[in-house]
mmCIF file of C-alpha atoms in Angstrom:
data_model
loop_
_atom_site.group_PDB
_atom_site.id
_atom_site.type_symbol
_atom_site.label_atom_id
_atom_site.label_comp_id
_atom_site.label_asym_id
_atom_site.label_seq_id
_atom_site.Cartn_x
_atom_site.Cartn_y
_atom_site.Cartn_z
ATOM 1 C CA MET A 232 221.217 161.968 51.714
ATOM 2 C CA SER A 233 223.533 164.605 53.453
ATOM 3 C CA LEU A 234 223.460 168.192 52.624
ATOM 4 C CA LYS A 235 226.808 168.618 54.143
ATOM 5 C CA THR A 236 228.780 169.648 51.186
ATOM 6 C CA SER A 237 230.763 172.841 49.979
ATOM 7 C CA GLN A 238 228.556 172.414 46.941
ATOM 8 C CA ASN A 239 225.368 173.867 48.467
ATOM 9 C CA LEU A 240 224.729 177.660 49.017
ATOM 10 C CA LEU A 241 221.766 179.236 50.758
ATOM 11 C CA ILE A 242 221.446 183.033 49.745
ATOM 12 C CA ILE A 243 219.328 185.115 52.197
ATOM 13 C CA PHE A 244 218.129 188.498 50.771
ATOM 14 C CA THR A 245 217.357 191.007 53.404
ATOM 15 C CA ARG A 246 216.551 194.780 53.854
ATOM 16 C CA ASN A 247 218.516 196.518 56.275
ATOM 17 C CA PRO A 248 215.926 197.057 59.017
ATOM 18 C CA GLU A 249 215.008 200.716 59.346
ATOM 19 C CA PRO A 250 211.581 202.116 60.541
ATOM 20 C CA GLY A 251 209.443 203.343 57.794
ATOM 21 C CA LYS A 252 211.543 201.639 55.109
ATOM 22 C CA VAL A 253 210.548 198.041 55.637
ATOM 23 C CA LYS A 254 206.990 196.331 55.343
ATOM 24 C CA THR A 255 205.611 199.435 53.988
ATOM 25 C CA ARG A 256 202.300 197.762 52.604
ATOM 26 C CA LEU A 257 201.881 196.412 56.147
ATOM 27 C CA ALA A 258 202.566 199.725 57.687
ATOM 28 C CA ILE A 259 199.549 201.202 56.129
ATOM 29 C CA ASP A 260 197.481 199.327 58.485
ATOM 30 C CA ILE A 261 199.549 198.999 61.604
ATOM 31 C CA GLY A 262 201.961 201.846 61.544
ATOM 32 C CA ASP A 263 205.762 202.203 60.843
ATOM 33 C CA THR A 264 206.785 201.207 64.301
ATOM 34 C CA ALA A 265 204.644 198.123 64.624
ATOM 35 C CA ALA A 266 205.544 197.085 60.987
ATOM 36 C CA PHE A 267 209.267 197.524 61.961
ATOM 37 C CA GLU A 268 208.817 195.075 64.973
ATOM 38 C CA VAL A 269 207.191 192.597 62.658
ATOM 39 C CA TYR A 270 210.064 192.845 60.372
ATOM 40 C CA LYS A 271 212.529 192.231 63.137
ATOM 41 C CA PHE A 272 210.413 189.242 64.464
ATOM 42 C CA LEU A 273 210.507 187.803 60.913
ATOM 43 C CA LEU A 274 214.295 188.410 60.727
ATOM 44 C CA GLN A 275 214.654 186.391 63.864
ATOM 45 C CA HIS A 276 212.683 183.518 62.458
ATOM 46 C CA THR A 277 214.551 183.479 59.263
ATOM 47 C CA VAL A 278 217.771 183.062 61.510
ATOM 48 C CA SER A 279 216.099 180.166 63.506
ATOM 49 C CA VAL A 280 215.345 178.206 60.262
ATOM 50 C CA THR A 281 218.622 178.625 58.797
ATOM 51 C CA LYS A 282 221.266 178.647 61.221
ATOM 52 C CA ASN A 283 221.347 174.982 61.456
ATOM 53 C CA LEU A 284 221.178 174.087 57.861
ATOM 54 C CA PRO A 285 224.412 172.261 56.977
ATOM 55 C CA VAL A 286 225.231 174.320 53.741
ATOM 56 C CA SER A 287 227.182 177.557 53.047
ATOM 57 C CA LYS A 288 225.123 180.469 53.903
ATOM 58 C CA LYS A 289 225.276 184.223 52.727
ATOM 59 C CA VAL A 290 223.303 187.311 53.557
ATOM 60 C CA TYR A 291 223.019 189.878 51.119
ATOM 61 C CA TYR A 292 222.056 193.286 52.545
ATOM 62 C CA SER A 293 220.016 195.895 50.610
ATOM 63 C CA GLU A 294 221.769 198.988 51.778
ATOM 64 C CA ALA A 295 224.913 198.153 53.833
ATOM 65 C CA ILE A 296 226.769 195.280 55.724
ATOM 66 C CA VAL A 297 226.258 195.288 59.439
ATOM 67 C CA ASP A 298 229.037 193.218 61.062
ATOM 68 C CA LYS A 299 227.421 192.906 64.602
ATOM 69 C CA ASP A 300 223.811 191.877 64.268
ATOM 70 C CA ILE A 301 221.663 188.800 64.418
ATOM 71 C CA TRP A 302 223.559 187.176 61.634
ATOM 72 C CA ASN A 303 226.354 185.453 63.197
ATOM 73 C CA LEU A 304 229.469 185.826 61.269
ATOM 74 C CA GLU A 305 230.608 182.307 62.232
ATOM 75 C CA LEU A 306 227.593 180.824 60.327
ATOM 76 C CA TYR A 307 226.817 183.522 57.725
ATOM 77 C CA SER A 308 229.120 185.470 55.230
ATOM 78 C CA LYS A 309 227.848 188.978 54.465
ATOM 79 C CA LYS A 310 227.614 190.637 51.095
ATOM 80 C CA LEU A 311 225.892 193.710 49.507
ATOM 81 C CA GLN A 312 223.269 193.274 46.778
ATOM 82 C CA GLU A 313 224.285 194.651 43.428
ATOM 83 C CA GLY A 314 222.065 195.859 40.953
ATOM 84 C CA LYS A 315 219.175 198.399 40.314
ATOM 85 C CA GLU A 316 216.172 196.192 40.770
ATOM 86 C CA LEU A 317 215.333 193.018 42.682
ATOM 87 C CA GLY A 318 215.746 190.644 39.515
ATOM 88 C CA GLU A 319 219.179 192.038 38.614
ATOM 89 C CA ARG A 320 220.346 191.770 42.370
ATOM 90 C CA MET A 321 219.326 188.181 42.524
ATOM 91 C CA LYS A 322 220.685 187.325 39.299
ATOM 92 C CA ASN A 323 224.065 188.806 40.381
ATOM 93 C CA ALA A 324 223.939 186.742 43.718
ATOM 94 C CA PHE A 325 223.433 183.469 42.010
ATOM 95 C CA LYS A 326 226.080 184.383 39.181
ATOM 96 C CA GLU A 327 228.635 185.019 42.113
ATOM 97 C CA GLY A 328 227.693 181.866 43.782
ATOM 98 C CA PHE A 329 228.355 179.625 40.746
ATOM 99 C CA GLU A 330 231.458 181.613 39.669
ATOM 100 C CA GLU A 331 232.601 180.581 43.184
ATOM 101 C CA GLY A 332 232.155 176.963 42.467
ATOM 102 C CA TYR A 333 228.744 175.974 44.212
ATOM 103 C CA LYS A 334 226.611 173.563 42.317
ATOM 104 C CA HIS A 335 223.278 173.959 44.168
ATOM 105 C CA ILE A 336 222.076 177.353 45.059
ATOM 106 C CA VAL A 337 218.884 178.338 46.799
ATOM 107 C CA ILE A 338 217.635 181.839 47.425
ATOM 108 C CA ILE A 339 215.143 183.051 49.919
ATOM 109 C CA GLY A 340 213.939 186.412 51.443
ATOM 110 C CA SER A 341 213.737 187.141 55.006
ATOM 111 C CA ASP A 342 210.087 187.688 55.875
ATOM 112 C CA LEU A 343 208.459 184.238 55.648
ATOM 113 C CA TYR A 344 206.945 182.984 58.815
ATOM 114 C CA ASP A 345 205.469 179.812 57.369
ATOM 115 C CA LEU A 346 209.193 178.872 56.268
ATOM 116 C CA LYS A 347 210.685 175.669 58.085
ATOM 117 C CA GLN A 348 214.128 174.283 57.893
ATOM 118 C CA GLU A 349 212.634 171.229 56.370
ATOM 119 C CA ASP A 350 211.505 173.328 53.411
ATOM 120 C CA LEU A 351 215.177 174.300 52.866
ATOM 121 C CA GLU A 352 216.400 170.644 53.138
ATOM 122 C CA ASN A 353 213.728 169.616 50.752
ATOM 123 C CA ALA A 354 214.807 172.186 48.228
ATOM 124 C CA PHE A 355 218.407 171.044 48.328
ATOM 125 C CA HIS A 356 217.457 167.562 48.095
ATOM 126 C CA LEU A 357 215.231 168.330 44.924
ATOM 127 C CA LEU A 358 218.283 170.058 43.323
ATOM 128 C CA GLN A 359 219.942 166.626 43.348
ATOM 129 C CA GLU A 360 217.708 165.610 40.545
ATOM 130 C CA LYS A 361 216.075 168.676 39.246
ATOM 131 C CA GLU A 362 217.222 171.619 37.279
ATOM 132 C CA VAL A 363 215.280 174.170 39.111
ATOM 133 C CA VAL A 364 213.072 174.218 42.392
ATOM 134 C CA LEU A 365 210.379 176.762 43.031
ATOM 135 C CA GLY A 366 208.447 177.382 46.148
ATOM 136 C CA PRO A 367 205.363 179.023 45.315
ATOM 137 C CA ALA A 368 203.863 181.946 47.555
ATOM 138 C CA THR A 369 200.114 182.108 48.154
ATOM 139 C CA ASP A 370 199.995 185.728 46.730
ATOM 140 C CA GLY A 371 201.227 184.492 43.288
ATOM 141 C CA GLY A 372 205.042 185.106 43.772
ATOM 142 C CA TYR A 373 207.544 182.711 44.982
ATOM 143 C CA TYR A 374 209.293 182.367 48.310
ATOM 144 C CA LEU A 375 212.180 180.194 47.106
ATOM 145 C CA LEU A 376 214.228 179.643 43.815
ATOM 146 C CA GLY A 377 216.993 176.841 43.688
ATOM 147 C CA MET A 378 219.037 176.467 40.507
ATOM 148 C CA ASN A 379 221.952 174.175 39.374
ATOM 149 C CA GLN A 380 223.067 176.885 36.861
ATOM 150 C CA LEU A 381 222.140 180.301 35.955
ATOM 151 C CA PHE A 382 218.965 180.832 34.013
ATOM 152 C CA PRO A 383 219.109 184.502 33.577
ATOM 153 C CA GLU A 384 215.693 184.677 32.082
ATOM 154 C CA VAL A 385 213.899 184.216 35.117
ATOM 155 C CA PHE A 386 215.093 187.497 36.618
ATOM 156 C CA GLN A 387 214.061 189.650 33.593
ATOM 157 C CA GLY A 388 210.774 191.468 32.454
ATOM 158 C CA LYS A 389 209.035 190.874 35.855
ATOM 159 C CA GLU A 390 206.998 193.141 37.808
ATOM 160 C CA TRP A 391 208.378 192.052 41.278
ATOM 161 C CA GLY A 392 205.739 191.875 44.136
ATOM 162 C CA THR A 393 202.909 191.228 41.978
ATOM 163 C CA SER A 394 200.638 188.134 41.479
ATOM 164 C CA SER A 395 202.158 187.104 38.018
ATOM 165 C CA VAL A 396 205.579 186.373 39.127
ATOM 166 C CA PHE A 397 205.457 182.603 39.845
ATOM 167 C CA GLN A 398 203.440 181.917 36.522
ATOM 168 C CA GLU A 399 205.797 184.082 34.410
ATOM 169 C CA THR A 400 208.957 182.367 36.108
ATOM 170 C CA VAL A 401 207.456 178.924 35.250
ATOM 171 C CA LYS A 402 206.885 179.909 31.685
ATOM 172 C CA ASP A 403 210.411 181.179 31.451
ATOM 173 C CA LEU A 404 211.669 177.696 32.600
ATOM 174 C CA LYS A 405 209.583 175.905 29.976
ATOM 175 C CA GLY A 406 211.399 172.485 29.099
ATOM 176 C CA LYS A 407 213.341 172.527 32.266
ATOM 177 C CA ASP A 408 212.997 170.031 34.979
ATOM 178 C CA ILE A 409 211.420 171.796 37.800
ATOM 179 C CA GLY A 410 210.873 170.670 41.364
ATOM 180 C CA PHE A 411 208.005 172.290 43.383
ATOM 181 C CA LEU A 412 207.825 172.719 47.094
ATOM 182 C CA GLU A 413 204.793 173.315 49.079
ATOM 183 C CA ALA A 414 203.009 176.905 48.814
ATOM 184 C CA ARG A 415 203.737 179.113 51.631
ATOM 185 C CA ASN A 416 202.270 182.469 52.801
ATOM 186 C CA ASP A 417 204.503 185.441 52.918
ATOM 187 C CA VAL A 418 204.033 188.488 55.072
ATOM 188 C CA ASP A 419 203.149 191.585 53.070
ATOM 189 C CA TYR A 420 199.760 192.826 54.272
ATOM 190 C CA TYR A 421 197.863 192.952 57.493
ATOM 191 C CA SER A 422 195.578 190.355 56.137
ATOM 192 C CA ASP A 423 198.466 187.884 56.116
ATOM 193 C CA ILE A 424 198.908 187.889 59.733
ATOM 194 C CA GLU A 425 195.689 189.582 61.435
ATOM 195 C CA ASP A 426 194.418 186.299 62.686
ATOM 196 C CA HIS A 427 197.738 184.628 63.431
ATOM 197 C CA LYS A 428 198.255 184.312 67.129
ATOM 198 C CA ASP A 429 202.197 184.869 66.932
ATOM 199 C CA PHE A 430 201.623 188.308 65.674
ATOM 200 C CA GLN A 431 198.947 189.553 68.176
ATOM 201 C CA GLN A 432 201.715 190.922 70.371
ATOM 202 C CA PHE A 433 202.392 193.712 67.764
ATOM 203 C CA PHE A 434 198.599 194.754 67.368
ATOM 204 C CA LYS A 435 198.054 195.651 71.297
ATOM 205 C CA LYS A 436 196.420 198.854 71.717
#
């Protein structure tokens, strides 16, 4: 089944890359500079697994839109996140997408080295038959959320970044037809990447 349709939208949430403001939990162990380099590396990976996906793509920046950066304007439209906290910001992005006429919307972050283009393709294929798609993260959160209509309850009453987010989200969606992807490991702490060969370049003394 082809994904090439104007009904499919991928939303990518990203933090503006600034030393000392990204990957702060990781920086505790490896320092602000190395954490910043890791984050830029993760951004490049996110570009590599999304750029060829045949769907509409929007990058939502945390602080300010940057015209000339790694997100090619020919492939990605650029928006600013709106809302006080993460849940409100995600809800507003989904709401905007549905108001623009998209039928199947998937959101991801920009710091998941385990993510493959195939995961995103699977999510959109699942949304052809399911109401919601969730990609569980190994830390108890989720790395991907897809919906065919807005379920605002999934964005409310969450302690974002904690190990309860995935289970609470599943509870919020009780009675809905949910499709699940394979679990993936997101990068928040040194322990997430200390033994990973692709990250050793950032730990060199």
